CSV table of C-alpha atoms and ligand atoms in Angstrom, one decimal:
chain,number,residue,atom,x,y,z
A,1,UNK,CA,153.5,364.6,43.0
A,2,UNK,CA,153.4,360.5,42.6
A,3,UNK,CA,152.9,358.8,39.7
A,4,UNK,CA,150.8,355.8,39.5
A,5,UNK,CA,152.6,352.6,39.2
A,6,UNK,CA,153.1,351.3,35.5
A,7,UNK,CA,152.8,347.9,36.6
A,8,UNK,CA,150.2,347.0,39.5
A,9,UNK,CA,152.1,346.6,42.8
A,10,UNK,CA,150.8,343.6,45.2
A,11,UNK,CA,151.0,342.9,48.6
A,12,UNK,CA,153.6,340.1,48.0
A,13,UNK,CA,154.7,338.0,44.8
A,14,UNK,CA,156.3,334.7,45.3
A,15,UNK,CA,159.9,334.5,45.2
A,16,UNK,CA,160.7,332.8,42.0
A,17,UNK,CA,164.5,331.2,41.4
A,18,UNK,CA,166.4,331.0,38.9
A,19,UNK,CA,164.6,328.8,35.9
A,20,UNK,CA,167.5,327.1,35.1
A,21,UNK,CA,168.2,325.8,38.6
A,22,UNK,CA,164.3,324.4,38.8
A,23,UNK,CA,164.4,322.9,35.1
A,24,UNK,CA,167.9,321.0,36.1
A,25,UNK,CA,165.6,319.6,39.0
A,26,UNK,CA,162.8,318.8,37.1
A,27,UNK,CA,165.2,316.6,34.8
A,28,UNK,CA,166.5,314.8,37.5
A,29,UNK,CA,162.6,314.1,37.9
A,30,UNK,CA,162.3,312.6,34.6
A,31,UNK,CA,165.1,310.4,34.8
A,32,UNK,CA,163.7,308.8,38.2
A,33,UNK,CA,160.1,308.6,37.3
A,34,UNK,CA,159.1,309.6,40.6
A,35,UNK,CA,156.4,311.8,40.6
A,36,UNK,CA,154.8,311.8,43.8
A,37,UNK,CA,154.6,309.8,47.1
A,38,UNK,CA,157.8,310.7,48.9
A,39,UNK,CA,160.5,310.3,45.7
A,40,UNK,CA,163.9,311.6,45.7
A,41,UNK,CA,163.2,315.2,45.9
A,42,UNK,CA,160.5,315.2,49.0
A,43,UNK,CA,163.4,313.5,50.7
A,44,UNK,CA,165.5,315.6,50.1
A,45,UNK,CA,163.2,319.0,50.6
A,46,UNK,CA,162.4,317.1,54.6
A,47,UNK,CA,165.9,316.9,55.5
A,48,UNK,CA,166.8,320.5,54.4
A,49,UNK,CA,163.6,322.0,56.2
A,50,UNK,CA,164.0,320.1,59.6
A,51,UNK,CA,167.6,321.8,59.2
A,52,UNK,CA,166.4,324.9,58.5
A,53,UNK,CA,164.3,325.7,60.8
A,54,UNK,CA,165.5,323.6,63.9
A,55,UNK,CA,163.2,321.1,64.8
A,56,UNK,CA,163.6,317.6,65.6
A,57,UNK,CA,160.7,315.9,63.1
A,58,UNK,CA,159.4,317.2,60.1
A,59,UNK,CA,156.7,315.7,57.4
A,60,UNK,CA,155.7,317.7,54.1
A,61,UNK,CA,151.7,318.3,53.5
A,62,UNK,CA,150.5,319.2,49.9
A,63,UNK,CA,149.6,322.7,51.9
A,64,UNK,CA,149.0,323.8,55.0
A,65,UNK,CA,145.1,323.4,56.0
A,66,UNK,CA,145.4,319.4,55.5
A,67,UNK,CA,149.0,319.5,57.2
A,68,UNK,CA,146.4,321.7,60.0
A,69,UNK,CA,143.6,319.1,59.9
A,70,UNK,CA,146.1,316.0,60.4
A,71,UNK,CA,147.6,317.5,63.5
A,72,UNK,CA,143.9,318.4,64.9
A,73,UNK,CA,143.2,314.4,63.9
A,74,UNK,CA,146.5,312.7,65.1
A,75,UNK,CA,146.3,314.3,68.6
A,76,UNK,CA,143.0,312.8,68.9
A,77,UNK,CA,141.2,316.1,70.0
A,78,UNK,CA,137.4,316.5,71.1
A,79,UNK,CA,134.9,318.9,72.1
A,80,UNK,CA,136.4,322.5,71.9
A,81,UNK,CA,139.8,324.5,70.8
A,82,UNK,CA,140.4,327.9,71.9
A,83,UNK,CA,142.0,329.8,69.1
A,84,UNK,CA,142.5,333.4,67.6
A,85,UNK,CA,139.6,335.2,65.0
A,86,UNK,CA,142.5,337.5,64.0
A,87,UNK,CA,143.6,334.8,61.3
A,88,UNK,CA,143.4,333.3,58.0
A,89,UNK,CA,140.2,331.6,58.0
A,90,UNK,CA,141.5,328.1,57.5
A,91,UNK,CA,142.7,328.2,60.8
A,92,UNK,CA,139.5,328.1,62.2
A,93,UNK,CA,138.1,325.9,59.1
A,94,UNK,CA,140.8,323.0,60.2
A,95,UNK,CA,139.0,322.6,63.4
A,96,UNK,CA,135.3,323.2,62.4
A,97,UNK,CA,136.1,320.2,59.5
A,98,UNK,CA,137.2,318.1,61.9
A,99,UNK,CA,133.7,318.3,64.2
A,100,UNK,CA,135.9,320.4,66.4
A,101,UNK,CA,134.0,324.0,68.1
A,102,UNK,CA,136.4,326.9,68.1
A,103,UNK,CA,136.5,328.9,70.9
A,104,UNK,CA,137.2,332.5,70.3
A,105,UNK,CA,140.2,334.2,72.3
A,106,UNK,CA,140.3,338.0,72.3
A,107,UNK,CA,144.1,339.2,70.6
A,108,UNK,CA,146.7,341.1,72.2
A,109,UNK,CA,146.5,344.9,71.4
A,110,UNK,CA,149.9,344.8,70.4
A,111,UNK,CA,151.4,341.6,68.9
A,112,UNK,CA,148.0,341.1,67.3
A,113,UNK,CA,148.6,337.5,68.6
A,114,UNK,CA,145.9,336.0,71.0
A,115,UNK,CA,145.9,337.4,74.4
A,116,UNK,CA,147.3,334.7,76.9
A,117,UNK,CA,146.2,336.1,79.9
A,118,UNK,CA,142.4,335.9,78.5
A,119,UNK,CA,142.8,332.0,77.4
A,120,UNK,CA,142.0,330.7,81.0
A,121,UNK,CA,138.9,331.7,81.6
A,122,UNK,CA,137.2,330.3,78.1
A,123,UNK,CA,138.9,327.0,79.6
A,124,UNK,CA,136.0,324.4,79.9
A,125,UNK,CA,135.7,320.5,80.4
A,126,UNK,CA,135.2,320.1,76.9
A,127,UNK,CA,138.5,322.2,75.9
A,128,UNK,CA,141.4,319.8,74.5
A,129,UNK,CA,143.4,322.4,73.3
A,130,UNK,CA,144.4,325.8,71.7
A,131,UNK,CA,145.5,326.3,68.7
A,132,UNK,CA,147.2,329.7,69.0
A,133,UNK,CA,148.8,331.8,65.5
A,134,UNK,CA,152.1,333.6,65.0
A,135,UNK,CA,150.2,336.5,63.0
A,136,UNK,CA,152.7,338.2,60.6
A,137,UNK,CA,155.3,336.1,61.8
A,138,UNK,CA,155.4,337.6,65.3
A,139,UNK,CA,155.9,335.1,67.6
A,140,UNK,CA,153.2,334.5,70.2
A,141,UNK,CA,153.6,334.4,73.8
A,142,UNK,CA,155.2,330.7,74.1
A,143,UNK,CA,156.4,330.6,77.7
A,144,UNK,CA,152.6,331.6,78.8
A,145,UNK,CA,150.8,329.4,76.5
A,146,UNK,CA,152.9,326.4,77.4
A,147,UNK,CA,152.6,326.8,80.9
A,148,UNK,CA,148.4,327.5,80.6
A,149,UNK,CA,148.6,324.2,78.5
A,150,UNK,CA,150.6,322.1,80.9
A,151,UNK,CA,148.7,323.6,83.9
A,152,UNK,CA,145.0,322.2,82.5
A,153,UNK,CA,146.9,318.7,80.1
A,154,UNK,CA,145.6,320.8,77.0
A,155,UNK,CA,147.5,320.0,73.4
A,156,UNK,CA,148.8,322.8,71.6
A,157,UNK,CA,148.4,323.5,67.7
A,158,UNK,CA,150.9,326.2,66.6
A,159,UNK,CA,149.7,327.7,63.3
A,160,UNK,CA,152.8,329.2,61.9
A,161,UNK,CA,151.8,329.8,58.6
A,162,UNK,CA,153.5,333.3,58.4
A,163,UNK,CA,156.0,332.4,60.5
A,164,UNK,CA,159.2,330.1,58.7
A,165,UNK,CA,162.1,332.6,59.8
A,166,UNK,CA,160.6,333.4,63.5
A,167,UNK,CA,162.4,332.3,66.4
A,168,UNK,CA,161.8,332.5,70.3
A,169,UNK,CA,164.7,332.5,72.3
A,170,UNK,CA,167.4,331.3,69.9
A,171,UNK,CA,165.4,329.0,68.9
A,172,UNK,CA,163.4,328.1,66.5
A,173,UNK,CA,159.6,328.6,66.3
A,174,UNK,CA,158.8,324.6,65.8
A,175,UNK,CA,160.4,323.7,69.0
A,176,UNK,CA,157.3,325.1,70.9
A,177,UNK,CA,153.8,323.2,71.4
A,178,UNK,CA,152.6,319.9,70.4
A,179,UNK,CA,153.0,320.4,66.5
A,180,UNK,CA,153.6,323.3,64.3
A,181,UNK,CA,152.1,323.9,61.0
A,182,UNK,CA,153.9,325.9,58.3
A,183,UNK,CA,152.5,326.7,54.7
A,184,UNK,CA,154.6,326.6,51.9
A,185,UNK,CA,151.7,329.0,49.8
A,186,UNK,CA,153.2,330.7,46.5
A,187,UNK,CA,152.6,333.7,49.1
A,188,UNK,CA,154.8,332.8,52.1
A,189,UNK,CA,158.3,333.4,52.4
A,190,UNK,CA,159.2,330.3,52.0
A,191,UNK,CA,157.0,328.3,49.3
A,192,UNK,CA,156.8,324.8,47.2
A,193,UNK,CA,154.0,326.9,45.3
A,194,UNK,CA,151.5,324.6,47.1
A,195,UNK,CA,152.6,323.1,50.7
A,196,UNK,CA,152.6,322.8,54.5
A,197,UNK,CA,154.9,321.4,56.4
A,198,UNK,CA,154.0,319.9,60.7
A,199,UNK,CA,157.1,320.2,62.9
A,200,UNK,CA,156.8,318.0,66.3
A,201,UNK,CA,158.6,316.8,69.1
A,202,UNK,CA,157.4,313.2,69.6
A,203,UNK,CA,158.9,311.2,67.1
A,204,UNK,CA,155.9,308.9,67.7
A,205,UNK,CA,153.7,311.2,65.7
A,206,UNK,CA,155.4,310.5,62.4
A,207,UNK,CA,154.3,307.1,61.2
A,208,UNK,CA,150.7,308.3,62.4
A,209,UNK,CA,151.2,311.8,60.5
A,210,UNK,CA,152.3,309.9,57.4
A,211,UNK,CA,149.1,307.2,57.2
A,212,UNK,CA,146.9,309.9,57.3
A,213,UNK,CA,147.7,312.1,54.7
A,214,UNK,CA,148.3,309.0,52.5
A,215,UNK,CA,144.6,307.8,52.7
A,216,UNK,CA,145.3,306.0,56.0
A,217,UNK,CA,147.5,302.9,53.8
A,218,UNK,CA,149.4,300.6,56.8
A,219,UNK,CA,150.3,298.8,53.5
A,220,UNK,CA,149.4,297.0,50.6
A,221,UNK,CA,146.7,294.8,52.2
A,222,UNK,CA,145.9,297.0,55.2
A,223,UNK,CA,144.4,300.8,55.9
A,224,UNK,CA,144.0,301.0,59.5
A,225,UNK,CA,142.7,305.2,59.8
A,226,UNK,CA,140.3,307.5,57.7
A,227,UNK,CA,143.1,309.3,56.2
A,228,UNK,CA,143.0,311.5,52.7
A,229,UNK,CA,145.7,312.6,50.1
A,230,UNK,CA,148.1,315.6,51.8
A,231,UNK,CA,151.3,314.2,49.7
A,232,UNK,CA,153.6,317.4,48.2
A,233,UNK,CA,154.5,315.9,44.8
A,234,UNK,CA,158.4,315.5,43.5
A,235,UNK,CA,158.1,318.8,41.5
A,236,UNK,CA,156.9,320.8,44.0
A,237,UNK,CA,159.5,319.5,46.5
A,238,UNK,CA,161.8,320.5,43.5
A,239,UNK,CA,161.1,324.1,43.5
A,240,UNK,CA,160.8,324.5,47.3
A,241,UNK,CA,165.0,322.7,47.4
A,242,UNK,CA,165.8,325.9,44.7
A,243,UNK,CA,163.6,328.5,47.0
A,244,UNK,CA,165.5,327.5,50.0
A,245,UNK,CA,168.7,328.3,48.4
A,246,UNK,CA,167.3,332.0,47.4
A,247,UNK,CA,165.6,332.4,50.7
A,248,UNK,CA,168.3,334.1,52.7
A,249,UNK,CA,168.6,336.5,50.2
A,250,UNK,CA,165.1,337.2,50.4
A,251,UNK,CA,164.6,337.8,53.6
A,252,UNK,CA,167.8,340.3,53.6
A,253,UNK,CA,166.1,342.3,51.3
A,254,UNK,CA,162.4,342.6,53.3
A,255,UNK,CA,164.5,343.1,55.9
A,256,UNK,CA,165.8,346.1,54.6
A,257,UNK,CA,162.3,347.2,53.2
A,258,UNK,CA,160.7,346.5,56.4
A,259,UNK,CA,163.5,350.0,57.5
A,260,UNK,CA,162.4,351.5,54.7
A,261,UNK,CA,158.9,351.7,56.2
A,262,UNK,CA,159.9,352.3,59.7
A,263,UNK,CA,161.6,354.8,58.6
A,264,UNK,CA,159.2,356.8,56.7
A,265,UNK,CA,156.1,355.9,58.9
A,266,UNK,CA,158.1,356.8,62.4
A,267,UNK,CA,156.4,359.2,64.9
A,268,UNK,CA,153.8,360.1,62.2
A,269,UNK,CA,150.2,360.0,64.8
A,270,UNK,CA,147.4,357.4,63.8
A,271,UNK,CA,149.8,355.0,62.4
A,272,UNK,CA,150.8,351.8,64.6
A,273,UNK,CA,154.3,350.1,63.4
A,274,UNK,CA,154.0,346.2,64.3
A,275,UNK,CA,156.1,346.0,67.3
A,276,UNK,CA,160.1,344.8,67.9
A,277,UNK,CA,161.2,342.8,70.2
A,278,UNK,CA,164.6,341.6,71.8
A,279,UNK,CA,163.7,338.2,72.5
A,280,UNK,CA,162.2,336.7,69.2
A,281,UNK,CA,162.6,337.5,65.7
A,282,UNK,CA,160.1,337.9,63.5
A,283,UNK,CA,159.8,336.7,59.8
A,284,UNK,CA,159.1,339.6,57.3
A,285,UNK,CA,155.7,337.9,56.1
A,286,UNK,CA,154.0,341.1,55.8
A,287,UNK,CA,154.1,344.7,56.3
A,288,UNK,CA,150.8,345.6,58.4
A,289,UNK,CA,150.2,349.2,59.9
A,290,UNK,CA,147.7,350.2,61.7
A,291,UNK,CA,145.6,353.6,61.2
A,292,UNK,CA,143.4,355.0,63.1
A,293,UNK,CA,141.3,357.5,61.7
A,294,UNK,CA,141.0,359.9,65.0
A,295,UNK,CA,144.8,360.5,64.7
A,296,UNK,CA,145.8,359.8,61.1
A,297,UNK,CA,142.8,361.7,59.3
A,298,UNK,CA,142.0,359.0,57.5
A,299,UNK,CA,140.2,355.6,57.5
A,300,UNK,CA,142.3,352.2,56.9
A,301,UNK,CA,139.7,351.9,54.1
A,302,UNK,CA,140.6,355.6,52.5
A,303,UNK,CA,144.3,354.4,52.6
A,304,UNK,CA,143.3,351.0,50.9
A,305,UNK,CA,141.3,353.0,48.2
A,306,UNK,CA,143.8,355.7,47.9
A,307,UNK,CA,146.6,353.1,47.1
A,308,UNK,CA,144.1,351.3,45.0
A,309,UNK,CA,144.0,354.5,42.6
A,310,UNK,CA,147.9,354.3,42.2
A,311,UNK,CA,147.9,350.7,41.2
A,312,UNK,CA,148.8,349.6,44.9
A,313,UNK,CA,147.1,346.2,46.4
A,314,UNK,CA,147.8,346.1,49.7
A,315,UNK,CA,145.2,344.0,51.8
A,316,UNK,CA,143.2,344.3,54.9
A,317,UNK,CA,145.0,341.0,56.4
A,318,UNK,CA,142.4,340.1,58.9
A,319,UNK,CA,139.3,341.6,58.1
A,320,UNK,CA,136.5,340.6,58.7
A,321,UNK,CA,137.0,338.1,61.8
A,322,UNK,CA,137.5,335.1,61.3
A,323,UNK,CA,134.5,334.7,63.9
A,324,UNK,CA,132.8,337.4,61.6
A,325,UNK,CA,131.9,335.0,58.8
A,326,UNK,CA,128.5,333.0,58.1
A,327,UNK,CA,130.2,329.6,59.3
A,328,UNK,CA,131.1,330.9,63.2
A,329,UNK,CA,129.6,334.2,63.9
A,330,UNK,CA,126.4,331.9,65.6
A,331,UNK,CA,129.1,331.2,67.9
A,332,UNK,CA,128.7,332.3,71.6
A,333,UNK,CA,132.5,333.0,71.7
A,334,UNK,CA,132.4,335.1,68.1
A,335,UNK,CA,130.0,337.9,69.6
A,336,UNK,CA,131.6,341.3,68.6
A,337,UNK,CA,131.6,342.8,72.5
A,338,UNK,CA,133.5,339.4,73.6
A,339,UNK,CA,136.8,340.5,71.3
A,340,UNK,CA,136.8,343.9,71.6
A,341,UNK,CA,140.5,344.5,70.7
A,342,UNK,CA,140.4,342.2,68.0
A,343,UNK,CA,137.1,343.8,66.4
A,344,UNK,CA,138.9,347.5,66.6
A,345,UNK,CA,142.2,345.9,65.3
A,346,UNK,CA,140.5,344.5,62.6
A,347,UNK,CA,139.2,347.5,61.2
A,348,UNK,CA,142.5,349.0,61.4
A,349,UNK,CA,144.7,346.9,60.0
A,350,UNK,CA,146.7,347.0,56.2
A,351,UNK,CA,149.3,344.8,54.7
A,352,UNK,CA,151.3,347.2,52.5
A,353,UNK,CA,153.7,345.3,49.7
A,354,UNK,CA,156.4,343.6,51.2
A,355,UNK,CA,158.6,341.4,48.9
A,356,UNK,CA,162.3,341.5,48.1
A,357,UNK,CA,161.7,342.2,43.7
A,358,UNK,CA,160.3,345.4,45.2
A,359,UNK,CA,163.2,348.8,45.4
A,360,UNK,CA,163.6,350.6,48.8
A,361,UNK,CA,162.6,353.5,46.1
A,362,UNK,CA,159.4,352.0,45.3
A,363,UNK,CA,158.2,350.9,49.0
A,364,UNK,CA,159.2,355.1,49.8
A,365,UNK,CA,157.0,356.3,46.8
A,366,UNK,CA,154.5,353.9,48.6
A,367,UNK,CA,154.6,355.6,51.9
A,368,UNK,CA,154.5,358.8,50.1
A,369,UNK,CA,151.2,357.7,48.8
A,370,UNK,CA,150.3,356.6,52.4
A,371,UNK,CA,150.8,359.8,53.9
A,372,UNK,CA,149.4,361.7,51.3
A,373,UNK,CA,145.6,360.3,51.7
A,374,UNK,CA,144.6,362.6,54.1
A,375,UNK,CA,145.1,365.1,51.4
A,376,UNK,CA,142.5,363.5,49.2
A,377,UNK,CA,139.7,362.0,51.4
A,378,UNK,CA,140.0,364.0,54.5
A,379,UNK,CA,139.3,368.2,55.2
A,380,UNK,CA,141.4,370.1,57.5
A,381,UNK,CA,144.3,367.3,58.4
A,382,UNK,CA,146.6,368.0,55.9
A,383,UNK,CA,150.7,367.9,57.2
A,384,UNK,CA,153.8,368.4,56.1
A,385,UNK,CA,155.8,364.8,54.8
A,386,UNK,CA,158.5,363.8,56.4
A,387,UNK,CA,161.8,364.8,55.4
A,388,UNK,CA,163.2,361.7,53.6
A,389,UNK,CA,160.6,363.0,50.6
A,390,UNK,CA,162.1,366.4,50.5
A,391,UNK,CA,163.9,365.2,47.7
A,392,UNK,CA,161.0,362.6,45.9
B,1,T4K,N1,146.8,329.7,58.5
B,1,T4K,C1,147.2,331.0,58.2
B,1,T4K,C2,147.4,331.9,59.3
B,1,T4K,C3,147.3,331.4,56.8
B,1,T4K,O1,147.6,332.7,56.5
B,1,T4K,C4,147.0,330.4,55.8
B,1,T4K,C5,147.1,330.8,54.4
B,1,T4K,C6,146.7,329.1,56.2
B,1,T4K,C7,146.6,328.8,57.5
B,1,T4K,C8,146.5,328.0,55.2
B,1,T4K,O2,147.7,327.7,54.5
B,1,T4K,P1,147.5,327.1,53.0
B,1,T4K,O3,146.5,326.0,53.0
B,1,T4K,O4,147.1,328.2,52.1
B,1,T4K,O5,148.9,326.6,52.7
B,1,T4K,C9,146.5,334.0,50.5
B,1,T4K,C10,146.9,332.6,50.4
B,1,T4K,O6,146.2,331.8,49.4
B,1,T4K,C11,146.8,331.8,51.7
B,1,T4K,O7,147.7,330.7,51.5
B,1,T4K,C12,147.3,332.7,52.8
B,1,T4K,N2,147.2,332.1,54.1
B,1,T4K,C13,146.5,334.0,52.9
B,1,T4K,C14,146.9,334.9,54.0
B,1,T4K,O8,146.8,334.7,51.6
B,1,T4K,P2,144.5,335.3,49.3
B,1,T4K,O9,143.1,334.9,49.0
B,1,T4K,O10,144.8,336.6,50.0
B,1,T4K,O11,145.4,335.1,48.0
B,1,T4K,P3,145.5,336.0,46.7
B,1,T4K,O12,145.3,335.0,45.6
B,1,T4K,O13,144.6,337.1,46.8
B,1,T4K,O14,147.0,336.4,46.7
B,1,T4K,C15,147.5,337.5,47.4
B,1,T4K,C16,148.4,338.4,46.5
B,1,T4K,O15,149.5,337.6,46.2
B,1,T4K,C17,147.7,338.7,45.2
B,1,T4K,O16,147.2,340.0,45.3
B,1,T4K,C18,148.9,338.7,44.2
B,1,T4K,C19,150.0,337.9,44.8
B,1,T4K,N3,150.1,336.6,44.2
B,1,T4K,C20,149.4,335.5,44.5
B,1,T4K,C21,149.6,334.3,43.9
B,1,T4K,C22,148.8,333.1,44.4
B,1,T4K,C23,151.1,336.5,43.2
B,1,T4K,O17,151.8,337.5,42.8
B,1,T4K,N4,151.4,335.3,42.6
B,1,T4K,C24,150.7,334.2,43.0
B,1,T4K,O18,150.9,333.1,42.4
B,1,T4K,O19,145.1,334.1,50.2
């Protein structure tokens, strides 16, 4: 028998460092009074991420739909941008802010990621690019999308929101495409509480990158594009320096949590594990199974209730479609029986808790809770647990 959690259990909390090392920062703040536009500490935060993650240019955005929306506007794009629904909505917002028409791409049944093979055929004059997402952290199909792009001179977007610790290859996941977004959300592996970060090849991209998000300023007597105000300040770029020093340690432990899961949720019919590879690696963003009622016994939404009951959040991380919503579901490209896969997926699809503050003890009480909803919502599929809870 499980207990309800004391304390309500989330599908991720940020990793927080130690105070002491942030306040120490935030000192060295106060004796520069530097506060924001690209002091001491944003310096400092750009040189360690375009380290970290392998890429020849970086430049910090106050988060990552205006980092998004200034590499839709610095590659100049027009008319229409073939992209996922299976995403975070501000994907698609990015492009639909910036007068751009997304055009919807049916997923892949099993990275979740969009289908590559299904991207030609939406191609049309008016396409200038595809904006493609690394859901979960699971790297999409690079290679394929490259070639598709250099095959019909389309630019290529990489929203890699979920995705800081992924790598192709060896290498990492900015090296591919035009430009690659990160966010630095409280929620994402890697965070400055609020931030975004675009990773890109042609060094000629900077200076253009760095006008717009500061209002378009040449300098002091000249502003020569629309730009806005995407600046990370110095005490964000403070906490994301002491993050970085944590992160390794963080992603060790969702590593191990991520097993924990695996482990419990192995073999057991109705329940889809995201899948490994041997080629890439994938950040441990999130934990998503996905249930389907025929086999399990249950629905994704008796799980998510069931859970609910024991003081368990998870989320349904992407329901509804993107191409679902009020905005985009006029499109021709969002009708339901033009992403088949997707739609199903959707409907399947949880984000159990995944963070490192969280015991392998607590993620197995969760699974127990998992596996036990059939035994409350459903008649006639109840089954034995698996043996690691003999002993729970
Ligand atoms: N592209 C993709 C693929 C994305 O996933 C996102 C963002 C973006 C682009 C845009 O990047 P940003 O502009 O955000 O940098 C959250 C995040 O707000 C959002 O950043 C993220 N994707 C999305 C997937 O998740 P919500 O509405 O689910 O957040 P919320 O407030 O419900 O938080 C989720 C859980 O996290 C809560 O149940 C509790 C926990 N939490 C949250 C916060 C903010 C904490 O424990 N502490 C916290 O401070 O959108």
């Amino acid at each position: 028998m499980v207990e309800p959690f004391e304390q309500p259990i989330f599908v991720t909390r940020p990793l927080l460092p130690d105070l002491q090392i942030v306040t120490a920062k935030l000192q060295e703040i106060w004796a520069a009074q530097w506060l924001s536009n690209g002091g001491m500490q944003h310096q400092k935060l750009e040189c360690a991420l375009r380290d970290r993650l392998r890429v020849p240019n970086l430049t910090l955005f106050n988060n990552g739909t205006t980092a998004l929306m200034a590499a839709v506007q610095t590659l100049g794009l027009a008319g229409e941008v073939i992209t996922t629904p299976f995403t975070f909505v501000a994907t698609t917002h990015a492009l639909a802010l910036n007068g751009l028409t997304p055009v919807f791409c049916d997923i892949d049944p099993s990275t979740m990621n969009i289908d590559p093979d299904q991207i030609e055929s939406l191609i049309t004059p008016k396409t200038s690019a595809i904006m493609p997402v690394h859901v979960y952290g699971m790297p999409c199909d690079v290679e394929q999308i490259n070639e598709i792009a250099r095959k019909h001179g389309l630019k290529v977007i990489y929203d890699a929101a979920h995705a800081f610790d992924s790598e192709v290859g060896g290498a990492g996941i900015g090296a591919y495409g035009d430009i690659t977004m990160y966010s630095f959300h409280a929620t994402k592996t890697f965070h400055t509480v609020e931030g975004g970060a675009l990773a890109f090849g042609d060094a000629a991209l900077k200076p253009r990158l760095e006008r717009l998000k500061n209002f378009g300023i040449r300098d002091e007597e000249r502003v020569d594009a629309v730009g806005f105000n995407g600046k990370l300040n110095e005490l964000q770029a403070a906490v994301g320096l002491a993050v970085l020093d944590c992160l390794d340690g963080e992603l060790t432990k969702r590593r191990a949590l991520v097993d924990v899961y695996r482990a419990a949720f192995d073999g057991v019919p109705g329940l889809t594990l995201p899948p490994l590879s041997e080629h890439s690696r994938t950040t441990p963003s999130y934990f998503v199974i996905r249930i389907e009622k025929e086999l399990f016994g249950s629905t994704r939404d008796d799980v998510y209730r069931h859970l609910q009951g024991y003081n368990v959040f998870a989320r349904k991380y992407f329901y509804p479609l993107c191409s679902d919503f009020a905005p985009y579901r006029h499109l021709p490209s969002a009708a339901p029986q033009r992403l088949p896969v997707a739609s199903r997926i959707a409907r399947q699809v949880l984000a159990l808790p995944l963070y490192g503050a969280l015991s392998a003890r607590e993620v197995e009480r969760i699974c127990e809770l998992v596996l036990a909803t059939p035994l409350r919502f459903s008649r006639g599929t109840e089954r034995s647990l698996p043996a690691v809870f003999v002993s729970l």
